[in-house]
Amino acid sequence: MADHFGQRPMPDPHFRFKQFTIRQDRCALKVGTDGVLLGAWADYSGAARILDIGTGTGLLALIAAQRNAYARIDAVEIDDAAAEQATENVAASRWADRIRVHRMDARRMQASEPYDVIICNPPFYPGEMGSLDERVELAKHAAGLAFHELLELVDRVLAPAGRLNVILPRNRVLDFDGDAGQVGLSPSRRCDVRYLASRPPKRVLMELKRGEQATTSEEITVEKSGPFDYSPEYRALLADLMLKF
């Protein structure tokens, strides 16, 4: 299905939400359904410190700030242009005093204090990068940040009772689970995502915690029968974010 939030490049240089605007003309990856879903589904309750790994436009950091009125948020981005635009998006928001954007390689990150919640829309595609747009490839491919590298970072900076939230292609979940188990993380919540009701799930939202967890499973459908025919549960999840809802 076509992605109405912009998994395909959007002609518009900005995307308006109810409480903030994302400008994205200098970012390799635009606002997309996956990122919005992850930001809306993640649980930010009780968090004093939140980390967004690979912030891109700053979308996840801004959703986290809207959903949690007190947390301090660090957003890390390796791409110069994206980090600059994320900084501008944050500065234009009402939460500029609580979000810091860091232009850096997340693998080199050291935290003075652990994070209660970590959010990441991680690289999906293993293998060699072959696109003409190397910035898009770096953002999408595991050559930029492999699962095991992401999870080693999470293990280093996640609080003992902290939560990691990710969205993955369904066919990569077993790989991610295996790497997560190596650092003592296991899923506490899982949500399978159908883009269209008549098709099988394509993505999986996951929350992981330290130690063995009993996993709560659910499913969400984005569109019932076709473009813009959004399901009631999808509308409810995004009601405080999307202008159209």
PDB file of C-alpha atoms in Angstrom:
ATOM      1  CA  MET A   1       0.000   0.000   0.000  1.00  0.00           C
ATOM      2  CA  ALA A   2       1.050   3.580  -0.440  1.00  0.00           C
ATOM      3  CA  ASP A   3       2.252   5.186   2.758  1.00  0.00           C
ATOM      4  CA  HIS A   4       0.220   8.321   3.312  1.00  0.00           C
ATOM      5  CA  PHE A   5       2.647   9.725   5.885  1.00  0.00           C
ATOM      6  CA  GLY A   6       5.603   9.748   3.539  1.00  0.00           C
ATOM      7  CA  GLN A   7       7.586   6.500   3.480  1.00  0.00           C
ATOM      8  CA  ARG A   8       7.801   7.530  -0.164  1.00  0.00           C
ATOM      9  CA  PRO A   9       9.434  10.960  -0.549  1.00  0.00           C
ATOM     10  CA  MET A  10       6.895  13.708   0.106  1.00  0.00           C
ATOM     11  CA  PRO A  11       6.665  16.753  -2.175  1.00  0.00           C
ATOM     12  CA  ASP A  12       5.845  18.906   0.844  1.00  0.00           C
ATOM     13  CA  PRO A  13       8.872  20.244   2.749  1.00  0.00           C
ATOM     14  CA  HIS A  14       6.925  20.041   6.006  1.00  0.00           C
ATOM     15  CA  PHE A  15       4.362  17.876   7.807  1.00  0.00           C
ATOM     16  CA  ARG A  16       1.957  19.419  10.319  1.00  0.00           C
ATOM     17  CA  PHE A  17       0.812  17.663  13.461  1.00  0.00           C
ATOM     18  CA  LYS A  18      -1.668  19.045  15.994  1.00  0.00           C
ATOM     19  CA  GLN A  19       0.983  20.430  18.333  1.00  0.00           C
ATOM     20  CA  PHE A  20       4.137  20.706  16.208  1.00  0.00           C
ATOM     21  CA  THR A  21       5.421  20.881  12.634  1.00  0.00           C
ATOM     22  CA  ILE A  22       8.129  18.727  11.063  1.00  0.00           C
ATOM     23  CA  ARG A  23      10.214  20.333   8.326  1.00  0.00           C
ATOM     24  CA  GLN A  24      11.942  17.596   6.374  1.00  0.00           C
ATOM     25  CA  ASP A  25      13.365  18.931   3.108  1.00  0.00           C
ATOM     26  CA  ARG A  26      16.956  18.229   4.241  1.00  0.00           C
ATOM     27  CA  CYS A  27      16.300  14.806   5.779  1.00  0.00           C
ATOM     28  CA  ALA A  28      16.996  11.591   3.874  1.00  0.00           C
ATOM     29  CA  LEU A  29      14.009   9.785   5.406  1.00  0.00           C
ATOM     30  CA  LYS A  30      10.700  11.635   5.630  1.00  0.00           C
ATOM     31  CA  VAL A  31       7.884  11.336   8.142  1.00  0.00           C
ATOM     32  CA  GLY A  32       6.335   7.891   7.676  1.00  0.00           C
ATOM     33  CA  THR A  33       3.660   5.625   9.113  1.00  0.00           C
ATOM     34  CA  ASP A  34       6.231   3.480  10.940  1.00  0.00           C
ATOM     35  CA  GLY A  35       7.723   6.385  12.871  1.00  0.00           C
ATOM     36  CA  VAL A  36       4.349   7.876  13.766  1.00  0.00           C
ATOM     37  CA  LEU A  37       3.083   4.477  14.930  1.00  0.00           C
ATOM     38  CA  LEU A  38       6.147   3.867  17.082  1.00  0.00           C
ATOM     39  CA  GLY A  39       5.962   7.307  18.654  1.00  0.00           C
ATOM     40  CA  ALA A  40       2.264   6.935  19.404  1.00  0.00           C
ATOM     41  CA  TRP A  41       2.478   3.349  20.711  1.00  0.00           C
ATOM     42  CA  ALA A  42       5.471   3.744  23.044  1.00  0.00           C
ATOM     43  CA  ASP A  43       4.789   4.096  26.763  1.00  0.00           C
ATOM     44  CA  TYR A  44       6.494   7.189  28.210  1.00  0.00           C
ATOM     45  CA  SER A  45       4.786   7.095  31.604  1.00  0.00           C
ATOM     46  CA  GLY A  46       7.007   7.734  34.618  1.00  0.00           C
ATOM     47  CA  ALA A  47      10.091   8.470  32.503  1.00  0.00           C
ATOM     48  CA  ALA A  48      12.429  11.237  33.635  1.00  0.00           C
ATOM     49  CA  ARG A  49      14.994  10.656  30.862  1.00  0.00           C
ATOM     50  CA  ILE A  50      14.229   9.561  27.285  1.00  0.00           C
ATOM     51  CA  LEU A  51      16.648   8.746  24.453  1.00  0.00           C
ATOM     52  CA  ASP A  52      15.752   8.820  20.743  1.00  0.00           C
ATOM     53  CA  ILE A  53      18.392   6.939  18.722  1.00  0.00           C
ATOM     54  CA  GLY A  54      18.573   8.033  15.075  1.00  0.00           C
ATOM     55  CA  THR A  55      16.129  10.912  15.455  1.00  0.00           C
ATOM     56  CA  GLY A  56      16.108  11.963  11.779  1.00  0.00           C
ATOM     57  CA  THR A  57      13.588  14.822  11.606  1.00  0.00           C
ATOM     58  CA  GLY A  58      13.167  14.812  15.392  1.00  0.00           C
ATOM     59  CA  LEU A  59       9.707  13.235  15.094  1.00  0.00           C
ATOM     60  CA  LEU A  60       9.997  10.648  17.877  1.00  0.00           C
ATOM     61  CA  ALA A  61      11.598  13.093  20.305  1.00  0.00           C
ATOM     62  CA  LEU A  62       8.772  15.581  19.720  1.00  0.00           C
ATOM     63  CA  ILE A  63       6.051  12.954  20.171  1.00  0.00           C
ATOM     64  CA  ALA A  64       7.758  11.847  23.389  1.00  0.00           C
ATOM     65  CA  ALA A  65       7.820  15.437  24.640  1.00  0.00           C
ATOM     66  CA  GLN A  66       4.123  15.861  23.843  1.00  0.00           C
ATOM     67  CA  ARG A  67       3.189  12.607  25.586  1.00  0.00           C
ATOM     68  CA  ASN A  68       5.410  13.156  28.664  1.00  0.00           C
ATOM     69  CA  ALA A  69       5.261  16.671  30.113  1.00  0.00           C
ATOM     70  CA  TYR A  70       8.366  16.442  32.322  1.00  0.00           C
ATOM     71  CA  ALA A  71      11.030  14.188  30.790  1.00  0.00           C
ATOM     72  CA  ARG A  72      14.371  15.441  29.514  1.00  0.00           C
ATOM     73  CA  ILE A  73      14.956  14.035  26.036  1.00  0.00           C
ATOM     74  CA  ASP A  74      18.209  13.405  24.165  1.00  0.00           C
ATOM     75  CA  ALA A  75      17.949  12.855  20.400  1.00  0.00           C
ATOM     76  CA  VAL A  76      20.987  11.415  18.586  1.00  0.00           C
ATOM     77  CA  GLU A  77      21.539  11.670  14.820  1.00  0.00           C
ATOM     78  CA  ILE A  78      24.629  10.801  12.750  1.00  0.00           C
ATOM     79  CA  ASP A  79      23.678  12.701   9.574  1.00  0.00           C
ATOM     80  CA  ASP A  80      24.701  16.378   9.589  1.00  0.00           C
ATOM     81  CA  ALA A  81      21.767  17.733   7.582  1.00  0.00           C
ATOM     82  CA  ALA A  82      19.185  15.700   9.503  1.00  0.00           C
ATOM     83  CA  ALA A  83      20.665  16.717  12.869  1.00  0.00           C
ATOM     84  CA  GLU A  84      20.542  20.369  11.822  1.00  0.00           C
ATOM     85  CA  GLN A  85      16.927  20.100  10.703  1.00  0.00           C
ATOM     86  CA  ALA A  86      15.917  18.164  13.832  1.00  0.00           C
ATOM     87  CA  THR A  87      17.493  20.942  15.912  1.00  0.00           C
ATOM     88  CA  GLU A  88      15.414  23.506  14.029  1.00  0.00           C
ATOM     89  CA  ASN A  89      12.212  21.454  14.426  1.00  0.00           C
ATOM     90  CA  VAL A  90      12.833  21.175  18.155  1.00  0.00           C
ATOM     91  CA  ALA A  91      13.635  24.887  18.473  1.00  0.00           C
ATOM     92  CA  ALA A  92      10.333  25.760  16.775  1.00  0.00           C
ATOM     93  CA  SER A  93       8.343  23.584  19.200  1.00  0.00           C
ATOM     94  CA  ARG A  94       7.009  24.352  22.663  1.00  0.00           C
ATOM     95  CA  TRP A  95       9.376  21.761  24.165  1.00  0.00           C
ATOM     96  CA  ALA A  96      12.712  23.241  23.090  1.00  0.00           C
ATOM     97  CA  ASP A  97      13.843  23.534  26.705  1.00  0.00           C
ATOM     98  CA  ARG A  98      13.492  19.759  27.271  1.00  0.00           C
ATOM     99  CA  ILE A  99      14.959  18.271  24.069  1.00  0.00           C
ATOM    100  CA  ARG A 100      18.628  18.252  23.072  1.00  0.00           C
ATOM    101  CA  VAL A 101      19.736  17.093  19.628  1.00  0.00           C
ATOM    102  CA  HIS A 102      23.236  15.603  19.417  1.00  0.00           C
ATOM    103  CA  ARG A 103      24.998  15.198  16.066  1.00  0.00           C
ATOM    104  CA  MET A 104      27.045  12.061  16.730  1.00  0.00           C
ATOM    105  CA  ASP A 105      27.491   8.355  16.105  1.00  0.00           C
ATOM    106  CA  ALA A 106      25.256   6.664  18.674  1.00  0.00           C
ATOM    107  CA  ARG A 107      27.780   3.843  19.065  1.00  0.00           C
ATOM    108  CA  ARG A 108      30.169   6.290  20.738  1.00  0.00           C
ATOM    109  CA  MET A 109      27.582   7.619  23.147  1.00  0.00           C
ATOM    110  CA  GLN A 110      28.273   7.690  26.880  1.00  0.00           C
ATOM    111  CA  ALA A 111      25.465   8.569  29.296  1.00  0.00           C
ATOM    112  CA  SER A 112      26.064  10.307  32.621  1.00  0.00           C
ATOM    113  CA  GLU A 113      22.722   8.903  33.809  1.00  0.00           C
ATOM    114  CA  PRO A 114      20.697   5.967  32.450  1.00  0.00           C
ATOM    115  CA  TYR A 115      17.531   6.411  30.386  1.00  0.00           C
ATOM    116  CA  ASP A 116      14.087   5.265  31.492  1.00  0.00           C
ATOM    117  CA  VAL A 117      12.750   4.990  27.931  1.00  0.00           C
ATOM    118  CA  ILE A 118      14.634   4.494  24.659  1.00  0.00           C
ATOM    119  CA  ILE A 119      12.900   4.798  21.288  1.00  0.00           C
ATOM    120  CA  CYS A 120      14.398   3.787  17.960  1.00  0.00           C
ATOM    121  CA  ASN A 121      13.151   3.174  14.430  1.00  0.00           C
ATOM    122  CA  PRO A 122      16.204   1.039  13.592  1.00  0.00           C
ATOM    123  CA  PRO A 123      17.820   0.183  10.244  1.00  0.00           C
ATOM    124  CA  PHE A 124      15.828  -2.534   8.483  1.00  0.00           C
ATOM    125  CA  TYR A 125      17.844  -3.913   5.638  1.00  0.00           C
ATOM    126  CA  PRO A 126      21.046  -5.933   6.105  1.00  0.00           C
ATOM    127  CA  GLY A 127      23.566  -6.092   3.315  1.00  0.00           C
ATOM    128  CA  GLU A 128      25.429  -3.786   1.007  1.00  0.00           C
ATOM    129  CA  MET A 129      24.258  -0.272   0.284  1.00  0.00           C
ATOM    130  CA  GLY A 130      23.500   0.243  -3.388  1.00  0.00           C
ATOM    131  CA  SER A 131      21.232   3.266  -3.708  1.00  0.00           C
ATOM    132  CA  LEU A 132      22.244   6.444  -5.452  1.00  0.00           C
ATOM    133  CA  ASP A 133      21.232   8.342  -2.326  1.00  0.00           C
ATOM    134  CA  GLU A 134      23.814   7.221   0.230  1.00  0.00           C
ATOM    135  CA  ARG A 135      22.102   9.184   3.018  1.00  0.00           C
ATOM    136  CA  VAL A 136      18.870   7.224   2.483  1.00  0.00           C
ATOM    137  CA  GLU A 137      20.843   3.987   2.454  1.00  0.00           C
ATOM    138  CA  LEU A 138      22.681   4.859   5.657  1.00  0.00           C
ATOM    139  CA  ALA A 139      19.382   5.646   7.342  1.00  0.00           C
ATOM    140  CA  LYS A 140      17.715   2.418   6.152  1.00  0.00           C
ATOM    141  CA  HIS A 141      20.473  -0.190   6.164  1.00  0.00           C
ATOM    142  CA  ALA A 142      22.017  -2.153   8.979  1.00  0.00           C
ATOM    143  CA  ALA A 143      25.409  -1.175   7.579  1.00  0.00           C
ATOM    144  CA  GLY A 144      24.816   2.097   9.436  1.00  0.00           C
ATOM    145  CA  LEU A 145      23.892   0.570  12.813  1.00  0.00           C
ATOM    146  CA  ALA A 146      23.492  -3.193  13.135  1.00  0.00           C
ATOM    147  CA  PHE A 147      20.958  -4.672  15.542  1.00  0.00           C
ATOM    148  CA  HIS A 148      23.669  -6.021  17.841  1.00  0.00           C
ATOM    149  CA  GLU A 149      25.357  -2.597  17.954  1.00  0.00           C
ATOM    150  CA  LEU A 150      22.069  -0.897  18.786  1.00  0.00           C
ATOM    151  CA  LEU A 151      21.370  -3.416  21.543  1.00  0.00           C
ATOM    152  CA  GLU A 152      24.870  -3.134  23.000  1.00  0.00           C
ATOM    153  CA  LEU A 153      24.305   0.623  23.236  1.00  0.00           C
ATOM    154  CA  VAL A 154      20.896   0.085  24.841  1.00  0.00           C
ATOM    155  CA  ASP A 155      22.403  -2.317  27.371  1.00  0.00           C
ATOM    156  CA  ARG A 156      24.957   0.345  28.262  1.00  0.00           C
ATOM    157  CA  VAL A 157      22.559   3.260  28.800  1.00  0.00           C
ATOM    158  CA  LEU A 158      19.157   1.767  29.716  1.00  0.00           C
ATOM    159  CA  ALA A 159      18.042   2.039  33.348  1.00  0.00           C
ATOM    160  CA  PRO A 160      17.505  -1.243  35.246  1.00  0.00           C
ATOM    161  CA  ALA A 161      13.719  -0.877  34.942  1.00  0.00           C
ATOM    162  CA  GLY A 162      13.882   0.944  31.594  1.00  0.00           C
ATOM    163  CA  ARG A 163      11.983   0.208  28.392  1.00  0.00           C
ATOM    164  CA  LEU A 164      13.242  -0.027  24.793  1.00  0.00           C
ATOM    165  CA  ASN A 165      10.672   0.617  22.040  1.00  0.00           C
ATOM    166  CA  VAL A 166      11.298  -0.317  18.390  1.00  0.00           C
ATOM    167  CA  ILE A 167       9.407  -1.059  15.171  1.00  0.00           C
ATOM    168  CA  LEU A 168      10.656  -3.887  12.952  1.00  0.00           C
ATOM    169  CA  PRO A 169       9.757  -5.710   9.748  1.00  0.00           C
ATOM    170  CA  ARG A 170       8.017  -8.904  10.781  1.00  0.00           C
ATOM    171  CA  ASN A 171      10.677 -11.025   9.068  1.00  0.00           C
ATOM    172  CA  ARG A 172      13.444  -9.448  11.188  1.00  0.00           C
ATOM    173  CA  VAL A 173      11.851 -10.004  14.605  1.00  0.00           C
ATOM    174  CA  LEU A 174      13.570 -13.350  15.266  1.00  0.00           C
ATOM    175  CA  ASP A 175      16.973 -11.832  14.443  1.00  0.00           C
ATOM    176  CA  PHE A 176      16.313  -8.899  16.742  1.00  0.00           C
ATOM    177  CA  ASP A 177      15.000 -11.154  19.524  1.00  0.00           C
ATOM    178  CA  GLY A 178      18.142 -13.262  19.338  1.00  0.00           C
ATOM    179  CA  ASP A 179      20.440 -10.252  19.604  1.00  0.00           C
ATOM    180  CA  ALA A 180      18.298  -8.778  22.382  1.00  0.00           C
ATOM    181  CA  GLY A 181      18.564 -11.987  24.373  1.00  0.00           C
ATOM    182  CA  GLN A 182      22.354 -11.739  24.217  1.00  0.00           C
ATOM    183  CA  VAL A 183      22.195  -8.540  26.300  1.00  0.00           C
ATOM    184  CA  GLY A 184      19.438  -9.778  28.611  1.00  0.00           C
ATOM    185  CA  LEU A 185      16.475  -7.987  27.018  1.00  0.00           C
ATOM    186  CA  SER A 186      13.154  -9.640  26.231  1.00  0.00           C
ATOM    187  CA  PRO A 187       9.809  -8.362  24.885  1.00  0.00           C
ATOM    188  CA  SER A 188       7.196  -7.222  27.385  1.00  0.00           C
ATOM    189  CA  ARG A 189       4.741  -5.892  24.780  1.00  0.00           C
ATOM    190  CA  ARG A 190       4.235  -6.686  21.101  1.00  0.00           C
ATOM    191  CA  CYS A 191       1.854  -5.240  18.512  1.00  0.00           C
ATOM    192  CA  ASP A 192       1.609  -6.686  14.999  1.00  0.00           C
ATOM    193  CA  VAL A 193       0.778  -4.023  12.409  1.00  0.00           C
ATOM    194  CA  ARG A 194      -1.415  -4.621   9.366  1.00  0.00           C
ATOM    195  CA  TYR A 195      -1.220  -1.747   6.902  1.00  0.00           C
ATOM    196  CA  LEU A 196      -4.415  -3.096   5.294  1.00  0.00           C
ATOM    197  CA  ALA A 197      -6.988  -5.362   6.960  1.00  0.00           C
ATOM    198  CA  SER A 198      -6.970  -7.881   4.101  1.00  0.00           C
ATOM    199  CA  ARG A 199      -3.197  -8.333   4.179  1.00  0.00           C
ATOM    200  CA  PRO A 200      -0.905 -10.043   6.710  1.00  0.00           C
ATOM    201  CA  PRO A 201       1.002  -7.980   9.283  1.00  0.00           C
ATOM    202  CA  LYS A 202       4.147  -6.333   7.886  1.00  0.00           C
ATOM    203  CA  ARG A 203       5.594  -4.590  10.936  1.00  0.00           C
ATOM    204  CA  VAL A 204       5.920  -5.363  14.637  1.00  0.00           C
ATOM    205  CA  LEU A 205       6.040  -2.814  17.443  1.00  0.00           C
ATOM    206  CA  MET A 206       8.017  -4.103  20.415  1.00  0.00           C
ATOM    207  CA  GLU A 207       8.733  -2.962  23.951  1.00  0.00           C
ATOM    208  CA  LEU A 208      11.649  -4.749  25.629  1.00  0.00           C
ATOM    209  CA  LYS A 209      12.812  -4.822  29.245  1.00  0.00           C
ATOM    210  CA  ARG A 210      15.657  -6.432  31.141  1.00  0.00           C
ATOM    211  CA  GLY A 211      15.170 -10.022  32.277  1.00  0.00           C
ATOM    212  CA  GLU A 212      12.522 -12.573  31.362  1.00  0.00           C
ATOM    213  CA  GLN A 213       9.154 -11.005  30.566  1.00  0.00           C
ATOM    214  CA  ALA A 214       5.616 -12.226  29.964  1.00  0.00           C
ATOM    215  CA  THR A 215       4.754 -10.718  26.585  1.00  0.00           C
ATOM    216  CA  THR A 216       1.427  -8.947  26.076  1.00  0.00           C
ATOM    217  CA  SER A 217       0.424  -9.260  22.414  1.00  0.00           C
ATOM    218  CA  GLU A 218      -2.016  -7.217  20.334  1.00  0.00           C
ATOM    219  CA  GLU A 219      -2.657  -6.226  16.727  1.00  0.00           C
ATOM    220  CA  ILE A 220      -3.513  -2.970  14.988  1.00  0.00           C
ATOM    221  CA  THR A 221      -4.801  -2.295  11.474  1.00  0.00           C
ATOM    222  CA  VAL A 222      -3.991   1.004   9.778  1.00  0.00           C
ATOM    223  CA  GLU A 223      -6.550   0.984   6.939  1.00  0.00           C
ATOM    224  CA  LYS A 224      -9.681  -1.154   6.745  1.00  0.00           C
ATOM    225  CA  SER A 225     -10.451  -1.339   3.014  1.00  0.00           C
ATOM    226  CA  GLY A 226      -8.266   1.168   1.188  1.00  0.00           C
ATOM    227  CA  PRO A 227      -6.472   4.522   1.255  1.00  0.00           C
ATOM    228  CA  PHE A 228      -7.535   6.847   4.086  1.00  0.00           C
ATOM    229  CA  ASP A 229     -10.156   4.399   5.417  1.00  0.00           C
ATOM    230  CA  TYR A 230      -8.439   4.345   8.801  1.00  0.00           C
ATOM    231  CA  SER A 231      -9.449   1.845  11.468  1.00  0.00           C
ATOM    232  CA  PRO A 232     -11.022   3.070  14.735  1.00  0.00           C
ATOM    233  CA  GLU A 233      -8.096   1.767  16.817  1.00  0.00           C
ATOM    234  CA  TYR A 234      -5.582   3.545  14.589  1.00  0.00           C
ATOM    235  CA  ARG A 235      -7.513   6.810  14.822  1.00  0.00           C
ATOM    236  CA  ALA A 236      -7.715   6.464  18.606  1.00  0.00           C
ATOM    237  CA  LEU A 237      -3.974   5.833  18.946  1.00  0.00           C
ATOM    238  CA  LEU A 238      -3.065   8.916  16.893  1.00  0.00           C
ATOM    239  CA  ALA A 239      -5.965  11.181  17.932  1.00  0.00           C
ATOM    240  CA  ASP A 240      -3.794  13.674  19.827  1.00  0.00           C
ATOM    241  CA  LEU A 241      -1.201  13.819  17.039  1.00  0.00           C
ATOM    242  CA  MET A 242      -2.786  13.911  13.597  1.00  0.00           C
ATOM    243  CA  LEU A 243      -4.698  16.927  12.272  1.00  0.00           C
ATOM    244  CA  LYS A 244      -7.047  14.679  10.263  1.00  0.00           C
ATOM    245  CA  PHE A 245      -8.092  12.798  13.414  1.00  0.00           C
TER     246      PHE A 245
END
